[in-house]
PDB file of C-alpha atoms in Angstrom:
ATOM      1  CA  UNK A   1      17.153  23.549  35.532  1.00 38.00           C
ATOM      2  CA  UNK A   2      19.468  21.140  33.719  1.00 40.00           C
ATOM      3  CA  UNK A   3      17.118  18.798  34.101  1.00 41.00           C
ATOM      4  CA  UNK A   4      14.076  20.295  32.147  1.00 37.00           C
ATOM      5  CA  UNK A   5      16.643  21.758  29.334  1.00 38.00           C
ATOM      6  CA  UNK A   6      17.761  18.749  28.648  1.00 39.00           C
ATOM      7  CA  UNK A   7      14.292  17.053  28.254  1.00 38.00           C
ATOM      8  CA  UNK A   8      13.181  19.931  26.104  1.00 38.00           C
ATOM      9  CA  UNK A   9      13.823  19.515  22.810  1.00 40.00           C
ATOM     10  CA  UNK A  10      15.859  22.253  21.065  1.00 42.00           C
ATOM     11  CA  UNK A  11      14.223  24.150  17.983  1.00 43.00           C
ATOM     12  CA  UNK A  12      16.508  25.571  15.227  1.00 43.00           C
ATOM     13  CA  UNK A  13      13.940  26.924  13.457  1.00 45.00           C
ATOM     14  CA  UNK A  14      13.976  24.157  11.297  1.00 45.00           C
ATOM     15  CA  UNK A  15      17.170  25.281   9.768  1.00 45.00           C
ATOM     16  CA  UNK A  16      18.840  21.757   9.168  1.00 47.00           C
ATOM     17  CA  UNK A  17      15.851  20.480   7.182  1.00 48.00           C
ATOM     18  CA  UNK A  18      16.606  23.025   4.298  1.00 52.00           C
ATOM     19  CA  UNK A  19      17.692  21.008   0.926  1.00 55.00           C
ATOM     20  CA  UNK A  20      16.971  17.912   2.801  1.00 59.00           C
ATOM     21  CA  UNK A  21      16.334  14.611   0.361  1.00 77.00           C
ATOM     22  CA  UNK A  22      16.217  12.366   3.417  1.00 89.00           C
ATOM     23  CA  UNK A  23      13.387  10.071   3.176  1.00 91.00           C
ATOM     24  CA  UNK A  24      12.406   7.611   6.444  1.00 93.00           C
ATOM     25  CA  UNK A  25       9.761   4.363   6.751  1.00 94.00           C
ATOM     26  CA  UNK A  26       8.857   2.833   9.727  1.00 94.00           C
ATOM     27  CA  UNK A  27      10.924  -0.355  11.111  1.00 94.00           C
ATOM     28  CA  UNK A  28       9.890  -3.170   8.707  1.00 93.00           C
ATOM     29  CA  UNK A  29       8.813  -1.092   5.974  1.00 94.00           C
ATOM     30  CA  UNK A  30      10.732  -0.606   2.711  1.00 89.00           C
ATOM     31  CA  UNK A  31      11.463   2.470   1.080  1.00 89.00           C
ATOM     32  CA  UNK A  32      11.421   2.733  -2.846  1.00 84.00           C
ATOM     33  CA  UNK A  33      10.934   5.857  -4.239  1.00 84.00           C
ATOM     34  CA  UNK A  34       9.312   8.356  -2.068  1.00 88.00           C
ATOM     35  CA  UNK A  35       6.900   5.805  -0.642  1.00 90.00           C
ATOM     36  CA  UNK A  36       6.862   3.049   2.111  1.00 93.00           C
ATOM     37  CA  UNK A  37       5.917  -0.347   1.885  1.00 90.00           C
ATOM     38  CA  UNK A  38       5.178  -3.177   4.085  1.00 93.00           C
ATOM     39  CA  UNK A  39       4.679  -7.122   3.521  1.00 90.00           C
ATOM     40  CA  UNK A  40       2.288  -9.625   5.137  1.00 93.00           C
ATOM     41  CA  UNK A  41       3.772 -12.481   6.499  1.00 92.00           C
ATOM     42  CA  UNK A  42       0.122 -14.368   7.343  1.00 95.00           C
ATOM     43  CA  UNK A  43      -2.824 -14.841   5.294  1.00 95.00           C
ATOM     44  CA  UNK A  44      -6.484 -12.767   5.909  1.00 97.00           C
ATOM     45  CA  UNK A  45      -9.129 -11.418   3.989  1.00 98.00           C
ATOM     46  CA  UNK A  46      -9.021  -8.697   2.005  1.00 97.00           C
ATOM     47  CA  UNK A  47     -11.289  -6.575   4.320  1.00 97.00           C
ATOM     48  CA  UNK A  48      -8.840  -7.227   7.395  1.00 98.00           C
ATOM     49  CA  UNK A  49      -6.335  -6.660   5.533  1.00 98.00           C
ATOM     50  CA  UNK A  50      -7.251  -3.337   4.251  1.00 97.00           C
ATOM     51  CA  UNK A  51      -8.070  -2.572   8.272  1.00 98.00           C
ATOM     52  CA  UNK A  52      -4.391  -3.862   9.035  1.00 98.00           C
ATOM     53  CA  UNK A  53      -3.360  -1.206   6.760  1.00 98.00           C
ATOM     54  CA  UNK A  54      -5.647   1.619   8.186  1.00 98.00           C
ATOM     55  CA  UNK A  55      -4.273   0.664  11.185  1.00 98.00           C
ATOM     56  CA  UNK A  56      -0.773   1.316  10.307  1.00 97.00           C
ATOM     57  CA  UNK A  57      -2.139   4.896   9.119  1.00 97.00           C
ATOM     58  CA  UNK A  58      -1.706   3.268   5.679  1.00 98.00           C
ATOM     59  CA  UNK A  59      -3.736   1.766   2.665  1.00 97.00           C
ATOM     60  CA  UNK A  60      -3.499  -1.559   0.364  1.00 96.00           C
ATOM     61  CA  UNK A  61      -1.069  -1.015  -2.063  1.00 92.00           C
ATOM     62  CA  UNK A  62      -2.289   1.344  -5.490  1.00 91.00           C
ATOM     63  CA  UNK A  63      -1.057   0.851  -8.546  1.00 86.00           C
ATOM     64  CA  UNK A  64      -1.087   3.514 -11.031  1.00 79.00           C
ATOM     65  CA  UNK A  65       1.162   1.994 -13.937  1.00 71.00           C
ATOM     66  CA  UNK A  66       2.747  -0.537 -14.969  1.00 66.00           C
ATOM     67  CA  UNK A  67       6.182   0.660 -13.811  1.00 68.00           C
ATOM     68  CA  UNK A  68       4.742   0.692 -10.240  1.00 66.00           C
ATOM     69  CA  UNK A  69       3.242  -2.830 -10.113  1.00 63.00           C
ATOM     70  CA  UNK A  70       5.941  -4.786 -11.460  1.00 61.00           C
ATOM     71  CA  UNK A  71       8.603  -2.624  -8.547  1.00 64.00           C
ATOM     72  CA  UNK A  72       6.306  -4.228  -6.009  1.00 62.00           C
ATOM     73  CA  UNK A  73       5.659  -7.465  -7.562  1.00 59.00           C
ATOM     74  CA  UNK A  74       9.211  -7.892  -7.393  1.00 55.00           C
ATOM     75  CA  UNK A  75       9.470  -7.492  -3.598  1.00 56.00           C
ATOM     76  CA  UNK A  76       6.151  -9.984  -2.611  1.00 56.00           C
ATOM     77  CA  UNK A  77       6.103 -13.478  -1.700  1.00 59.00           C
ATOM     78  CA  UNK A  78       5.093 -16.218  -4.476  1.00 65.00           C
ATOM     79  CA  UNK A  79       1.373 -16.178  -5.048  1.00 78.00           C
ATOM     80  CA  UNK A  80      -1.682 -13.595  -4.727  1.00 87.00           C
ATOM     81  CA  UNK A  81      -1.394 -10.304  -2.251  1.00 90.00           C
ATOM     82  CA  UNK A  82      -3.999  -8.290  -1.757  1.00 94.00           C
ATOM     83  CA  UNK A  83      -4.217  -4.281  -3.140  1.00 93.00           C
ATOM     84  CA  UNK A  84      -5.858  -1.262  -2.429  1.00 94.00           C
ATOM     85  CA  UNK A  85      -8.350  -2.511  -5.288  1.00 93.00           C
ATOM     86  CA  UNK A  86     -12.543  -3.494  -4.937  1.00 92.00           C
ATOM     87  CA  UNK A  87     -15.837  -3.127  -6.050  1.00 89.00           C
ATOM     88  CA  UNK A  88     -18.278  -1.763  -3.181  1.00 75.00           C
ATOM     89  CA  UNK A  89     -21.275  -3.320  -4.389  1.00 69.00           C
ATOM     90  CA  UNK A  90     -22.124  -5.633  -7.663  1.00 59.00           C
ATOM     91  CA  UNK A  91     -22.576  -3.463 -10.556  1.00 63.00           C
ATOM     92  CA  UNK A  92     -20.464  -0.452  -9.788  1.00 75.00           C
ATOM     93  CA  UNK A  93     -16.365  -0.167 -11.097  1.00 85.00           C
ATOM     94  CA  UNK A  94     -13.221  -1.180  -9.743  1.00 89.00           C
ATOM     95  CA  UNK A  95     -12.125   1.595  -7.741  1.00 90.00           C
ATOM     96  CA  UNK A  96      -9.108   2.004  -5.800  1.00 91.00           C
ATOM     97  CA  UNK A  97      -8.594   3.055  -1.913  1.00 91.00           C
ATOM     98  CA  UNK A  98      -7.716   6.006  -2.767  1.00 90.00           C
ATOM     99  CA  UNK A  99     -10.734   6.858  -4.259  1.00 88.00           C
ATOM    100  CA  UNK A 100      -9.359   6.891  -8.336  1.00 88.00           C
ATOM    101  CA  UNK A 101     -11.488   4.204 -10.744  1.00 87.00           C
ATOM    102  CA  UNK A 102      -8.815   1.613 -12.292  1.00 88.00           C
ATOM    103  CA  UNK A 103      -7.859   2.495 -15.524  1.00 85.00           C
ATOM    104  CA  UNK A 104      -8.565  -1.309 -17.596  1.00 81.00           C
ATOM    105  CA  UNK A 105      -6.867  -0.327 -20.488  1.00 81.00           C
ATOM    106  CA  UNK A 106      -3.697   0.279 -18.716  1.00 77.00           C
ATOM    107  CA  UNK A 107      -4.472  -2.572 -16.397  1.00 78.00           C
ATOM    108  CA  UNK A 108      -6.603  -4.912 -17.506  1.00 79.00           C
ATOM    109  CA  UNK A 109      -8.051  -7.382 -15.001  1.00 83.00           C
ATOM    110  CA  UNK A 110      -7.261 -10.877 -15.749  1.00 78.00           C
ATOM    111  CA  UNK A 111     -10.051 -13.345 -15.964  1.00 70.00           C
ATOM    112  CA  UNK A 112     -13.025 -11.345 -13.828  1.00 71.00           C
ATOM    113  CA  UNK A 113     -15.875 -13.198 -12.294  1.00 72.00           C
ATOM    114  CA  UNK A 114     -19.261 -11.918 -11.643  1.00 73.00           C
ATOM    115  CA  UNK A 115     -18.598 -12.711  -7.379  1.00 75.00           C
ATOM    116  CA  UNK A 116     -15.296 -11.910  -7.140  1.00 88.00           C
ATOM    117  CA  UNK A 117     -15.268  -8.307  -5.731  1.00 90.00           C
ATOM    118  CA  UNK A 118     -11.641  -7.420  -4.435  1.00 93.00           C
ATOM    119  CA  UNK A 119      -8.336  -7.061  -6.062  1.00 92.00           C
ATOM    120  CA  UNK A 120      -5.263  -9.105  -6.075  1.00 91.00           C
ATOM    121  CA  UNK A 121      -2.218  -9.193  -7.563  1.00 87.00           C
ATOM    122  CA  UNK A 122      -0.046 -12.560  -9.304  1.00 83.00           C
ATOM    123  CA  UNK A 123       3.101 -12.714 -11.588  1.00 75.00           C
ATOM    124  CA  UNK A 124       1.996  -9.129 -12.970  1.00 74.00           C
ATOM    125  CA  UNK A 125      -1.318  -9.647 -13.290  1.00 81.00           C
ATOM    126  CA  UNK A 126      -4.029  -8.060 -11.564  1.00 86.00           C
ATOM    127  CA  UNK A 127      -7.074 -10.595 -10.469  1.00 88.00           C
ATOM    128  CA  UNK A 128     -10.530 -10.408  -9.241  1.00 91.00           C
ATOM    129  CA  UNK A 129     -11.191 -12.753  -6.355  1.00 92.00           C
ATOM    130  CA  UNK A 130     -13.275 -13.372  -3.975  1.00 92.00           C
ATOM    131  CA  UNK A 131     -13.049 -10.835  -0.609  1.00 93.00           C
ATOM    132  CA  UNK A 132     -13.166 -14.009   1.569  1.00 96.00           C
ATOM    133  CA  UNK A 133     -10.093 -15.807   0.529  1.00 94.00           C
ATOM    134  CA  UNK A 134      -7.096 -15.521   2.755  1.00 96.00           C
ATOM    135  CA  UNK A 135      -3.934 -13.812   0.903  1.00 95.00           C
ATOM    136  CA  UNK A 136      -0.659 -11.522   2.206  1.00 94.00           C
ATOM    137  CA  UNK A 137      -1.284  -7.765   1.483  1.00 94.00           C
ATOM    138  CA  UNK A 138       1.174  -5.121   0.896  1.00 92.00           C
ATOM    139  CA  UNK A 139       0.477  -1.752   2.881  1.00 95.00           C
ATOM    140  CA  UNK A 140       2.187   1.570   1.322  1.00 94.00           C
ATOM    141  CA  UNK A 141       2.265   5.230   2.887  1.00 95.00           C
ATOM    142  CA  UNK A 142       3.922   7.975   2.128  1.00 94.00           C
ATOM    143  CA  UNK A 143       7.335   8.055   3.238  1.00 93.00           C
ATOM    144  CA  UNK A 144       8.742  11.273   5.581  1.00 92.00           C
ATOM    145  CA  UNK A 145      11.229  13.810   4.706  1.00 87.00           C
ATOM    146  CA  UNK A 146      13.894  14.518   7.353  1.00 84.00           C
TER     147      UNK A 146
END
């Protein structure tokens, strides 16, 4: 049926994805490197903004190094954005969404408060704020190979 083969998509085995270097993001996200990244036009709390993220099968931005903040910094709005960066519950450490503690000496938080529980970054500088204030947030997955 002409019909049904035409609705079925064909399978080559995969033999054109061989070599490929092709990297995709959704529509609206950036590409840079071999990641995606997407940028808040509104302002919300840290905590919906991590679920805005989740939602998009994503997570806040992480920042490893240097190198990596100051590639995003470039690309976000004036002002604080939200990261993939919080402390759970008074007392414990900054950890990251992905699970990995922040490294302080590397990146250094600037000016920490005792209340202020979730990450931000400004101008290069990673801040503590409080969850409640309203900021953009960058989302980043991984991007796909074609």
């Amino acid at each position: 049926d002409p019909i049904t083969d035409r609705s079925r998509p064909k399978n080559d085995g995969g033999q054109n994805l061989k070599g490929s270097s092709c990297k995709l993001c959704p529509k609206d996200w950036l590409l840079h490197g071999d990641k995606c990244y997407w940028f808040s036009t509104v302002f919300k709390t840290w905590e919906w903004s991590r679920d805005d993220c989740l939602m998009k099968r994503a997570q806040l931005l992480v920042i490893h190094d240097r190198e990596e903040m100051v590639k995003n910094v470039l690309y976000s709005t004036a002002g604080c954005v939200w990261i993939g960066l919080n402390i759970a519950s008074p007392g414990r450490t900054w950890t990251w969404q992905d699970g990995s503690p922040l490294n302080q000496t590397l990146l250094p938080i600037s000016d920490p408060e005792k209340e202020n529980n979730c990450g931000s970054v400004k101008k290069n500088k990673i801040l503590s704020e409080i969850c409640q204030t309203e900021s953009k947030w960058i989302c980043q997955k991984a991007a796909v190979l074609v």
